[in-house]
Coordinates of C-alpha atoms and ligand atoms in Angstrom, one line a residue:
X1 CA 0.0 0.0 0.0
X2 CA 1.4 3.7 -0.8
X3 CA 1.4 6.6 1.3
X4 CA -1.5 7.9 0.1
X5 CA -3.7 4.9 0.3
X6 CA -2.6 4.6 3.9
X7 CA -3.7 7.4 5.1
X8 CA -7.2 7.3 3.4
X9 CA -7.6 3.8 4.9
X10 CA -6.2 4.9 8.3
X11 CA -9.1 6.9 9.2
X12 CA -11.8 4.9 7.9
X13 CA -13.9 2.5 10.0
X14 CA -13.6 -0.1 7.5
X15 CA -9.7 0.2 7.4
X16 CA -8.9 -3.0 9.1
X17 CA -10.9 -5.2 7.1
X18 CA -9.5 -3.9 4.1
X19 CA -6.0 -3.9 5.5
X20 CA -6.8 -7.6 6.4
X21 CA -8.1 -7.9 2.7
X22 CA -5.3 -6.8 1.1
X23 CA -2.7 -8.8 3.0
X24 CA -4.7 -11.8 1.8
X25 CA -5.6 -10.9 -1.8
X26 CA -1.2 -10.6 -1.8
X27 CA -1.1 -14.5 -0.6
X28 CA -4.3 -15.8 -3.0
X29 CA -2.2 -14.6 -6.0
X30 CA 0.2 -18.0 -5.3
X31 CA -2.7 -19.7 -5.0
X32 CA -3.9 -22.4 -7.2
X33 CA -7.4 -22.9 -9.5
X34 CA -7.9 -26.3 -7.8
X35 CA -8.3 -23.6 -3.9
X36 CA -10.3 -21.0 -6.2
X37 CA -12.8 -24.1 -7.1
X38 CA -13.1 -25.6 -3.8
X39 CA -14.3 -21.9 -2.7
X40 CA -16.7 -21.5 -5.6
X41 CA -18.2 -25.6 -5.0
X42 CA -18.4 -24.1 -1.0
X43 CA -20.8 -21.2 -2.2
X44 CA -22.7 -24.0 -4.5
X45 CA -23.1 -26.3 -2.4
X46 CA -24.2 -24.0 0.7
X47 CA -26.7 -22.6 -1.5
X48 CA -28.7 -26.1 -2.5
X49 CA -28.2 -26.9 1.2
X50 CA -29.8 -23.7 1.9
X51 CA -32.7 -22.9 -0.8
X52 CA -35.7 -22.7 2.2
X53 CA -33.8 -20.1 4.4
X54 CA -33.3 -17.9 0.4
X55 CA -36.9 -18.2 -0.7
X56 CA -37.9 -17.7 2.9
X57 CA -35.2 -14.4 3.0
X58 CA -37.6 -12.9 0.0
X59 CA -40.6 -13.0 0.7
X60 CA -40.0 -11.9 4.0
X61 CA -38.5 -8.7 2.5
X62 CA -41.1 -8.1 -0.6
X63 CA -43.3 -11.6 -0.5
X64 CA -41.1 -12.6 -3.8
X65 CA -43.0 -15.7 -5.0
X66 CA -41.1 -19.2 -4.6
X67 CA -40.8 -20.3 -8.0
X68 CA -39.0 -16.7 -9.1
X69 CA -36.8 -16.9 -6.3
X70 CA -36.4 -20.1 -7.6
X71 CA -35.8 -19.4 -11.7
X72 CA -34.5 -15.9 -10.8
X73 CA -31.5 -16.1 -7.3
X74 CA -31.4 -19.7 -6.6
X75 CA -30.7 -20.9 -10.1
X76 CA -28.5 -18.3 -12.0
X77 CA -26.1 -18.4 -8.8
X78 CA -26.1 -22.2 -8.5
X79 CA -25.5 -22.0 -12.5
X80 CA -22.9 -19.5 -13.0
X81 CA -20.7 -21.6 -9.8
X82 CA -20.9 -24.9 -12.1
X83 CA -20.1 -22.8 -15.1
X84 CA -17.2 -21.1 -13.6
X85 CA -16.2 -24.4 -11.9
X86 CA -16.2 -26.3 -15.7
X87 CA -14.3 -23.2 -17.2
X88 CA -11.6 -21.9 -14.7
X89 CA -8.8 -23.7 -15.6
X90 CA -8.9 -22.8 -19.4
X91 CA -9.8 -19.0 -18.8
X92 CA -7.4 -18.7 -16.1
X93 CA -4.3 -20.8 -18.4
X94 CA -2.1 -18.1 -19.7
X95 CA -2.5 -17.8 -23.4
X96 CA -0.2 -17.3 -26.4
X97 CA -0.4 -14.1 -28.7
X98 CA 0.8 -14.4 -32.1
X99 CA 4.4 -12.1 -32.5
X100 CA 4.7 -9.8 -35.5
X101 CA 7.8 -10.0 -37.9
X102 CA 9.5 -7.2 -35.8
X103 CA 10.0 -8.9 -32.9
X104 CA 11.2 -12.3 -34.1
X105 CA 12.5 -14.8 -31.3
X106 CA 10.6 -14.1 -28.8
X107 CA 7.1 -15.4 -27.5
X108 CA 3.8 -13.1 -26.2
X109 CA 1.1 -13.9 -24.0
X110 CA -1.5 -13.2 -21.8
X111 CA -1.3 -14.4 -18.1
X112 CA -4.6 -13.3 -15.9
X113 CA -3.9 -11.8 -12.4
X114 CA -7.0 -11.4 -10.2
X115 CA -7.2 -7.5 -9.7
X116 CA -6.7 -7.5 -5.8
X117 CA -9.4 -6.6 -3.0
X118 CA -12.8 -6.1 -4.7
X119 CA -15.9 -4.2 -3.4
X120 CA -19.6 -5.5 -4.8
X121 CA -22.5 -3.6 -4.4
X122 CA -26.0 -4.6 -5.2
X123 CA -29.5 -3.2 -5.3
X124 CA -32.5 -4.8 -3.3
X125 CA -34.6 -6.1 -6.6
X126 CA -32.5 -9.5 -7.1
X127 CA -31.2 -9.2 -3.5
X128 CA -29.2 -12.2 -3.6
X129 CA -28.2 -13.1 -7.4
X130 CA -26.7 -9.9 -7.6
X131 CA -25.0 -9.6 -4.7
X132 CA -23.7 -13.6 -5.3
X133 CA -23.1 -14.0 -8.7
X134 CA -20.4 -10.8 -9.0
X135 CA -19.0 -12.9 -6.0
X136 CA -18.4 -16.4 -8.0
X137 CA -16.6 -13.6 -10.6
X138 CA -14.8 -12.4 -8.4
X139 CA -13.2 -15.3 -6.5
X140 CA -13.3 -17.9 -9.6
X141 CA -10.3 -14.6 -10.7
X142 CA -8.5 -15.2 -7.3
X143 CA -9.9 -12.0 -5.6
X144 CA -11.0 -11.0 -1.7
X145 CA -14.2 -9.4 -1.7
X146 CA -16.1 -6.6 0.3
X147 CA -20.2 -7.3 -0.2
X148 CA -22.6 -4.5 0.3
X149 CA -25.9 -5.5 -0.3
X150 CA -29.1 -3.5 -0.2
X151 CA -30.5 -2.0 2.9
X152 CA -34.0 -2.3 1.7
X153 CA -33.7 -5.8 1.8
X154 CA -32.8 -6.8 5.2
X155 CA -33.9 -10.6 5.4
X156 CA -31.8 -11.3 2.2
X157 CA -29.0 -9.0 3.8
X158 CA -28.5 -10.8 6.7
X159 CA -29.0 -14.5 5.1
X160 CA -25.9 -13.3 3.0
X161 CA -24.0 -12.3 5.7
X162 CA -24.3 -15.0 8.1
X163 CA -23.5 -17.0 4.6
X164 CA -20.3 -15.1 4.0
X165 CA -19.3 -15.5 8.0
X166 CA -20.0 -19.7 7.8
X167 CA -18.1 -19.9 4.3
X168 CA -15.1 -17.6 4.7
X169 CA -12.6 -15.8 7.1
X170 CA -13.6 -11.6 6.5
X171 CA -9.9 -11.1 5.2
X172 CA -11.4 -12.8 2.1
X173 CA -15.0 -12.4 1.5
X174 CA -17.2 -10.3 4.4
X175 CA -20.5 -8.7 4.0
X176 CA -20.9 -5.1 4.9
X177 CA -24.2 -3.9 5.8
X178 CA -25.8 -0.5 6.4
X179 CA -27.1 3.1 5.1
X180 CA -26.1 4.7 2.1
X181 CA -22.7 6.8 4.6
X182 CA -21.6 2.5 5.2
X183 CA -21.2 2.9 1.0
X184 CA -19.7 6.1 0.8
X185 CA -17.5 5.2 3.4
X186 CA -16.7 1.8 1.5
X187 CA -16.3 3.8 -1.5
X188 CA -13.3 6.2 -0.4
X189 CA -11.3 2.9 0.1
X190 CA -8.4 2.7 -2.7
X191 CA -10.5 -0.5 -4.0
X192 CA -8.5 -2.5 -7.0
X193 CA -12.3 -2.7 -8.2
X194 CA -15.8 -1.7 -7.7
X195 CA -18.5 -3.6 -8.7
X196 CA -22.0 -1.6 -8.7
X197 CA -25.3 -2.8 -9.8
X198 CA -27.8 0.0 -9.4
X199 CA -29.1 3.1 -10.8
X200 CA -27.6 5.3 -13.4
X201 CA -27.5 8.5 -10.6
X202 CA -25.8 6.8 -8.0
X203 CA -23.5 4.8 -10.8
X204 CA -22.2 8.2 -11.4
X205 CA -21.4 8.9 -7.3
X206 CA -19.7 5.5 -7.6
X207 CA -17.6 6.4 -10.3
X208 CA -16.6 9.4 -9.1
X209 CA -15.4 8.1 -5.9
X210 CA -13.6 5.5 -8.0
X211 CA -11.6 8.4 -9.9
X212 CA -9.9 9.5 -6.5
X213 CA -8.3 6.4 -6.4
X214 CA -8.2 5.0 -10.3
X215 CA -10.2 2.3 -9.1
X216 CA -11.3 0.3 -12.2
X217 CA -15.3 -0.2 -12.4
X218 CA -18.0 -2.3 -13.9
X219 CA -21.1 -0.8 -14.0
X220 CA -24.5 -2.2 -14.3
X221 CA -27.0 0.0 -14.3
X222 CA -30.7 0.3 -15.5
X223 CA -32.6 2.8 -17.9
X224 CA -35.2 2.0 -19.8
X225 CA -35.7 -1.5 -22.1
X226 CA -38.1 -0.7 -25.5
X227 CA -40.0 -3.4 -27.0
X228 CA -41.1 -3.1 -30.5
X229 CA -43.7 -5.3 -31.7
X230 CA -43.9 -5.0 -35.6
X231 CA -46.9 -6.2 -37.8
X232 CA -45.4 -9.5 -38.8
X233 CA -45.4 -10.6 -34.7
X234 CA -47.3 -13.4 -33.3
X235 CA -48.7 -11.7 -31.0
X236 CA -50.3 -14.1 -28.9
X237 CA -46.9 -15.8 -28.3
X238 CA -45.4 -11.9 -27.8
X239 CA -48.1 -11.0 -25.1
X240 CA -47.5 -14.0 -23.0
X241 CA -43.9 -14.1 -23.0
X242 CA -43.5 -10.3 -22.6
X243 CA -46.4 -10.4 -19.2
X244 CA -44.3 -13.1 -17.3
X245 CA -40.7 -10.8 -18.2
X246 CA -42.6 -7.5 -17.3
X247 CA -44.7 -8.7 -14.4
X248 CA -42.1 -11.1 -12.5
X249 CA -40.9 -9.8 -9.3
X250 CA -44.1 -7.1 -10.0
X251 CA -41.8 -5.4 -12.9
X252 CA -38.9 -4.6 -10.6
X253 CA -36.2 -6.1 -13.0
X254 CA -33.5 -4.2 -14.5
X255 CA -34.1 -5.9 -18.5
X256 CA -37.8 -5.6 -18.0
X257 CA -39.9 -4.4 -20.9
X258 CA -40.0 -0.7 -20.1
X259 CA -42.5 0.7 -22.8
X260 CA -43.6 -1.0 -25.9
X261 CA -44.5 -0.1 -29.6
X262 CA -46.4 -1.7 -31.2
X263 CA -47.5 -1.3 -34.9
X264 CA -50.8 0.5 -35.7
X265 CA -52.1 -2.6 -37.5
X266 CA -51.9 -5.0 -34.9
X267 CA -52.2 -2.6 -31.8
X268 CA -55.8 -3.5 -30.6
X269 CA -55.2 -7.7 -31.5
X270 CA -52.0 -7.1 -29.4
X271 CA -53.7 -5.0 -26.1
X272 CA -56.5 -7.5 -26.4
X273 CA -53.7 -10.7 -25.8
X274 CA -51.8 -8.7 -23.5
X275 CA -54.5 -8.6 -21.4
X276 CA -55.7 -12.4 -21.6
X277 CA -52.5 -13.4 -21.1
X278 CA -52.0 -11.1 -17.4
X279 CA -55.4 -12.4 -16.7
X280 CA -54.2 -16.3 -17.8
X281 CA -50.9 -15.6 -15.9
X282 CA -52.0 -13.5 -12.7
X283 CA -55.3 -13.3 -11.9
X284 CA -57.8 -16.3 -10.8
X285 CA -61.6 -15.6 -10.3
X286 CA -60.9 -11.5 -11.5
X287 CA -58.6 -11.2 -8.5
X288 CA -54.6 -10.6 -8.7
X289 CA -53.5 -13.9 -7.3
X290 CA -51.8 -12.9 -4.5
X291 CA -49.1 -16.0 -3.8
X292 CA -47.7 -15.5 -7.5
X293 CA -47.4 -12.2 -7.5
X294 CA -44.2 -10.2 -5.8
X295 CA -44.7 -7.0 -3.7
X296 CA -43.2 -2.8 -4.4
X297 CA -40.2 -3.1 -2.5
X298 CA -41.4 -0.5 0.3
X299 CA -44.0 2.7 0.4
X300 CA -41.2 5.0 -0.8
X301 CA -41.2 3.0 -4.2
X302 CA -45.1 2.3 -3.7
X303 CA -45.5 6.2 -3.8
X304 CA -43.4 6.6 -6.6
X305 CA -45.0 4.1 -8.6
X306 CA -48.3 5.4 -7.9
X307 CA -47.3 9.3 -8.8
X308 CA -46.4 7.7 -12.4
X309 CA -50.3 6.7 -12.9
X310 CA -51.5 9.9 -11.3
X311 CA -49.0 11.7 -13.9
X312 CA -50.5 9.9 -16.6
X313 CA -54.1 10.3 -16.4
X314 CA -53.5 14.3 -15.3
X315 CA -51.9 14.1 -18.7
X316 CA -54.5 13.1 -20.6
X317 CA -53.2 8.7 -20.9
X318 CA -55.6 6.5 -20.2
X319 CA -55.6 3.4 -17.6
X320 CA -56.2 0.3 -19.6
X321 CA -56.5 -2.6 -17.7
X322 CA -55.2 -2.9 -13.7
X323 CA -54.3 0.4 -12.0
X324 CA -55.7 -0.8 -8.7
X325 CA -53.2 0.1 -5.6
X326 CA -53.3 -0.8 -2.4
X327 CA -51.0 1.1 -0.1
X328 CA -50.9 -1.6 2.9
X329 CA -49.9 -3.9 1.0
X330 CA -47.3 -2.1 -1.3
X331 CA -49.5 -3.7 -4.5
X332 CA -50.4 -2.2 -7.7
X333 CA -51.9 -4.5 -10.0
X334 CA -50.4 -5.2 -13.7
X335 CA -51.3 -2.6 -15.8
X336 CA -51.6 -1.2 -19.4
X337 CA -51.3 2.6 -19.8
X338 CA -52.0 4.3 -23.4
X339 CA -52.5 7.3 -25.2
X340 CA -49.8 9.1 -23.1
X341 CA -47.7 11.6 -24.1
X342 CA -44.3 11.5 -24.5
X343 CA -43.8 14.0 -22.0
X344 CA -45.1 11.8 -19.1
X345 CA -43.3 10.6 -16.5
X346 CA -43.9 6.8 -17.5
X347 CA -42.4 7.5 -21.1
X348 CA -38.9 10.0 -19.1
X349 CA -37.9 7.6 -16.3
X350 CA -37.5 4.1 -15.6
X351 CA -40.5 2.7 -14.9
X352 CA -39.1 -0.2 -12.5
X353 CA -42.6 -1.4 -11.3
X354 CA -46.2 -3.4 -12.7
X355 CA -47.3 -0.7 -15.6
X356 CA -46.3 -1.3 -19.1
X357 CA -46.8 2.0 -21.1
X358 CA -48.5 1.4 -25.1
X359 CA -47.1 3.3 -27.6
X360 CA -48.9 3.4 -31.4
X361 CA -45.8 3.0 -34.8
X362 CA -46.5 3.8 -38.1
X363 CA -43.2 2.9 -39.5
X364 CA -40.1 1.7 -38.4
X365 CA -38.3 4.7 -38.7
X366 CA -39.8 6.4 -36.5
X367 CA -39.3 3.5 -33.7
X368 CA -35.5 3.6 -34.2
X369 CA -35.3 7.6 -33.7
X370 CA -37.7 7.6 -30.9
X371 CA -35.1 4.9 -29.0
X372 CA -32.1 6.3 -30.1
X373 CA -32.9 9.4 -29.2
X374 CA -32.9 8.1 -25.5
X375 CA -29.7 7.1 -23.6
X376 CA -28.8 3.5 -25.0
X377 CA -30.9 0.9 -23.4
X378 CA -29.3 -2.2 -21.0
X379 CA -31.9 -4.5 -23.2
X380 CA -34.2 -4.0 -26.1
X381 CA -36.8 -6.8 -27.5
X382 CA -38.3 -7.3 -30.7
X383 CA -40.6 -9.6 -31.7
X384 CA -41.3 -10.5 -35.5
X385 CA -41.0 -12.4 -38.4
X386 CA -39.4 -10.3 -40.0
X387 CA -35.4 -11.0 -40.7
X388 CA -35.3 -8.0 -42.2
X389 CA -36.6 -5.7 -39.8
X390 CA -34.2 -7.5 -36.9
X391 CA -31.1 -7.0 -39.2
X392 CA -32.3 -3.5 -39.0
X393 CA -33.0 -2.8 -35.3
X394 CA -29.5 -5.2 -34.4
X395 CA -27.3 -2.6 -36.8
X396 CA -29.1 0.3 -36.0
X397 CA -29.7 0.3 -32.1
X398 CA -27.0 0.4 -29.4
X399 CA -28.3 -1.5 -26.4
X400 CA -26.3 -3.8 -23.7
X401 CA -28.4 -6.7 -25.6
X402 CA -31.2 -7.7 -27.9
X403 CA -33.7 -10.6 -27.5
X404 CA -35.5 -11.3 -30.7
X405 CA -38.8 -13.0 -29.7
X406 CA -38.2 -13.9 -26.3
X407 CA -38.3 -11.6 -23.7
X408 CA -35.0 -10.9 -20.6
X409 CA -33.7 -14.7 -21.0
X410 CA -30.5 -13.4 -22.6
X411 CA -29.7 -12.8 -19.0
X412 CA -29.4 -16.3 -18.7
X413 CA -27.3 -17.8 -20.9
X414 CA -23.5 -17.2 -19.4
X415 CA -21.7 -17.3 -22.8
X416 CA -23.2 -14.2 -23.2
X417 CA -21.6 -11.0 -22.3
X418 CA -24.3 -9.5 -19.9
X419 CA -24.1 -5.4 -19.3
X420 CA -24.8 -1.8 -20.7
X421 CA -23.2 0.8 -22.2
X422 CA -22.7 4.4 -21.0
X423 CA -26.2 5.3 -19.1
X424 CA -27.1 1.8 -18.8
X425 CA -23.7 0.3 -17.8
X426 CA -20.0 0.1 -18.4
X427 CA -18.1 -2.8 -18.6
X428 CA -19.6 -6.8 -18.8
X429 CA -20.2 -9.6 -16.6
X430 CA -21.2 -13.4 -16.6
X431 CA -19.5 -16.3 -17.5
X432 CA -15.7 -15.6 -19.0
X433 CA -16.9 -11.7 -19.6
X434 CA -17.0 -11.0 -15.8
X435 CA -13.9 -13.4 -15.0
X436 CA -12.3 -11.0 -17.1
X437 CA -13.7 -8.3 -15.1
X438 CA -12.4 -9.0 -12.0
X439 CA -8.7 -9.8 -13.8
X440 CA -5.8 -7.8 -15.0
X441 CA -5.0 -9.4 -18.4
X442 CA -0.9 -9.1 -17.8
X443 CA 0.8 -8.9 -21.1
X444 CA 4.2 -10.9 -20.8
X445 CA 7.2 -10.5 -23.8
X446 CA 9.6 -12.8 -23.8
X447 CA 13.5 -12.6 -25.4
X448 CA 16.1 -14.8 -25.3
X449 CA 19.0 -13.9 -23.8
X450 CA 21.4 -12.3 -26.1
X451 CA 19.0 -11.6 -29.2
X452 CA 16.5 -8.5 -30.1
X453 CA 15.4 -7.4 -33.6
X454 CA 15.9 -3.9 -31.8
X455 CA 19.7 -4.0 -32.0
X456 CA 19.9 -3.0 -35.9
X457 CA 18.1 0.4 -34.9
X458 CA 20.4 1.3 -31.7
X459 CA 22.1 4.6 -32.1
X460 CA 24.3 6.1 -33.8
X461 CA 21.9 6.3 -36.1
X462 CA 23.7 6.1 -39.7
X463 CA 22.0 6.6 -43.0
X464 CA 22.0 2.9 -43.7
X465 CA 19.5 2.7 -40.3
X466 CA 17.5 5.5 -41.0
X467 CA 16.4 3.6 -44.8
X468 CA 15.5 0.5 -43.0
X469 CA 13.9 2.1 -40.2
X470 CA 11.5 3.9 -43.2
X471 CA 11.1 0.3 -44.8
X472 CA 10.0 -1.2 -41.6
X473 CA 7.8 2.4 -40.9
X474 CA 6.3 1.6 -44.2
X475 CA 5.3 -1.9 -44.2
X476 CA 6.0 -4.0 -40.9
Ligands
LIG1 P1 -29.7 2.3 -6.2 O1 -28.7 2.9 -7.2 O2 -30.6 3.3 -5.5 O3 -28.9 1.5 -5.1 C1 -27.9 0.5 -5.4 C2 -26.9 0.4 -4.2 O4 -26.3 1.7 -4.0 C3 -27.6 0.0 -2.9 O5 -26.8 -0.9 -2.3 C4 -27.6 1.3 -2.1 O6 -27.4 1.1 -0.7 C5 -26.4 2.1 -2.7 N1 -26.6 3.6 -2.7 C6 -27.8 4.2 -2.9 N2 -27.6 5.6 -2.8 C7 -26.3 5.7 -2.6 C8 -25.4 6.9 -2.5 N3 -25.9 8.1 -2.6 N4 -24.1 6.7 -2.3 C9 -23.6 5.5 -2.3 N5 -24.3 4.3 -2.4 C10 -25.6 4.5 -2.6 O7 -30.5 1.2 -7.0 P2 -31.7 0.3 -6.4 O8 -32.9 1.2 -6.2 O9 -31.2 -0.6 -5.3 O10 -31.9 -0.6 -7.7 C11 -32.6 -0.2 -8.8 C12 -31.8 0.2 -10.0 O11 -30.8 -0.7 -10.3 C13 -32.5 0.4 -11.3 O12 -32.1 1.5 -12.0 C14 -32.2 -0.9 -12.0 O13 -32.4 -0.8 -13.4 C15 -30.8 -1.1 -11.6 N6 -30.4 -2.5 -11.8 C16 -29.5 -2.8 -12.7 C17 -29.1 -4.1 -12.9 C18 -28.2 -4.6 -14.0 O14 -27.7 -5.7 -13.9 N7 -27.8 -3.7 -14.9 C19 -29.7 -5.1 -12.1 C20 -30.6 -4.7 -11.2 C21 -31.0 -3.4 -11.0

């Protein structure tokens, strides 16, 4: 540690745990893949030892239904540690890089070095995949890690920590809770890397503190996720798969469907399905069916969610279907807004909760300005026949990712590269992508003893030298 990272960390209630981590993160570089894996198969296994106390941790902190903890925490952790598990010896073997003409006799590559002592922070909607899964990342690349989950989801916090404290000693992994001055005071720690999950305005305070130190970041953040549903759709198969990606976890997902267009022509067959298929998937005898259906997080989010209908029907939108809230129970029922204007607060902000804003296309041209217009979206969905039309949207529209006729499930598949770009993210994660995250690709040159191609260009630089440097300028 220098200096200046000394006397930040002196001061800092958190200094001795990151002293602690550092000293450690120093030894785990010796360490060996086969010690990485038996930490990643500890987190594995205590999780399928431990499903009833997760799903148990959710609901108690927003009634989170079992089978989306399930699909959405339990599995995507318990995958990504077998994936990481299968994979860590090839991604962490030191790889060969060709050598150009001009530097004949020796050999290039690529060794991985884990970055050092990490900090992870997550937001409260996936409480425990995203607090957990940045963690396999970060240990399968040989890192410690500081965890600071959500304080608005204290059953999942706590289940986490008491999880870190059975698994590991805190100079490698140790969960940090508290209020937002816990994370700043995390964040003025000379980190080797941060890793946030959370909203665009507080990914900016994040980097920022990050800059003081030239802490390296990955950033995944929200925004808002368009669907476009042109006339060549099936739009029955479009409306169901688009209800469960919007409505699971009651629309509090980061790659949920946002706001959808949805061509003229097929815009009343396609409101008509939408709604049969959140009455097929969420309601039973005309009521929301309670036990599938995940709560607002808590009344600050419940008020917010609540101001964006009021803001809509003072602006002239219209309440299509749901709209029902009840403030005891922090629910608002699924719901279809249309006829808003674009000035409304539904169609400006991320919507993060149940209501799905309609928006009438003409032609596709308009769609694509509209979005582009917009910071670049963490996920856009199109559903079609069309292979021309995709081609289109796929050149023509930055977004962290694309789903063509399916709706969030890229999410899932770890040989993807999952993550935003500016407003909705910077950097990538999952799979290899966020091995690589938490790693310093090392670049490593080397001679043999005795020989360089350098030598014939040392000084005293005599005519001769100065043609062949211009040959070699010109075309090596
Ligand atoms: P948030 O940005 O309010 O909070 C995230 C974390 O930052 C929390 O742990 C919180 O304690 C901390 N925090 C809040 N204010 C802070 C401050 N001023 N200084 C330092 N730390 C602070 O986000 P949220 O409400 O928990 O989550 C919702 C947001 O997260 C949405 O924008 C959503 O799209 C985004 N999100 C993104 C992804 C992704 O993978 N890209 C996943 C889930 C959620």
């Amino acid at each position: 540690m220098n200096t200046a990272e000394r006397t930040q960390t002196e001061t800092n209630p958190f200094a001795d745990l990151f002293k602690s981590q550092k000293l450690k993160s120093q030894k785990l570089r010796g360490g060996s893949i086969n010690e990485r894996k038996r930490k990643l198969k500890l987190i594995k296994d205590w999780v399928a030892n431990n499903s009833n106390k997760i799903i148990k941790a959710l609901y108690d902190d927003f009634k989170k239904p079992e089978v989306e903890v399930l699909l959405s925490e339990i599995q995507p952790v318990a995958a990504a540690a077998r994936h990481a598990i299968h994979n860590l010896h090839r991604w962490a073997r030191p790889k060969s890089a060709p050598t150009p003409l001009t530097l004949f006799g020796s050999h290039s590559s690529i060794y991985v070095e884990p970055k050092g002592v990490c900090l992870i922070i997550a937001p409260w909607n996936y409480p425990f995949n995203l607090l957990i899964l940045p963690l396999i990342e970060a240990i399968a690349a040989g890192n410690t890690a500081i965890l600071k989950p959500s304080e608005m989801t204290p059953h999942t916090a706590q289940l986490m920590e008491n999880m870190m404290d059975e698994l590991f000693e805190e100079s490698e992994v140790k969960v940090v809770q508290g209020e937002i001055k816990t994370t700043q005071q995390l964040l003025a720690l000379p980190f080797d890397h941060i890793f946030f999950t959370g909203s665009p305005a507080v990914g900016k305070i994040v980097m920022e503190a990050a800059a003081k130190n030239l802490t390296s970041v990955t950033l995944e953040l929200g925004g808002k996720s368009p669907v476009i549903i042109d006339e060549t759709a099936n739009i029955k198969d479009a409306a169901e798969k688009l209800v469960w990606g919007k409505f699971m976890n009651c629309g509090q997902t980061c790659i949920a469907p946002d706001y959808m267009f949805v061509h003229t022509s097929i815009f009343d067959a396609f409101e008509a399905q939408l709604k049969k298929a959140i009455k097929k998937e969420y309601y039973n005898a005309g009521e929301v069916n309670k036990s599938d259906y995940a709560r607002i997080v808590n009344k600050h989010h419940y008020a917010r969610i609540a101001g964006l209908l009021e803001d809509v029907v003072e602006k002239g939108g219209k309440i299509s279907f749901g709209g029902t809230a009840n403030a005891e129970e922090n629910l608002i029922e699924p719901t279809i807004i249309t006829g808003m204007p674009n000035s409304s607060r539904v169609m400006q902000e991320e919507i993060f909760g149940p209501v799905l804003p309609l928006v009438k296309y003409e032609n596709m041209e308009e769609v694509i300005e509209a979005i582009t217009q917009k910071p670049k979206p963490l996920a856009l969905y199109h559903f079609t026949k069309s292979k021309k039309n995709t081609k289109r949207i796929i050149n023509e529209i930055p977004a962290g990712g694309i789903c063509v006729n399916e709706s969030v499930l890229h999410f899932t598949n770890h040989n993807l590269p999952f993550g935003g770009v500016n407003n909705s993210g910077i950097g990538k994660s999952h799979g290899y992508y966020g091995f690589i995250a938490f790693s310093n690709e090392k670049s490593v040159l080397k001679q043999r003893v005795g020989l360089t191609s350098i030598k014939f260009f040392y000084p005293p630089y005599s005519n001769l030298i100065t043609k062949l440097t211009r040959i070699v300028a010109k075309y090596l």
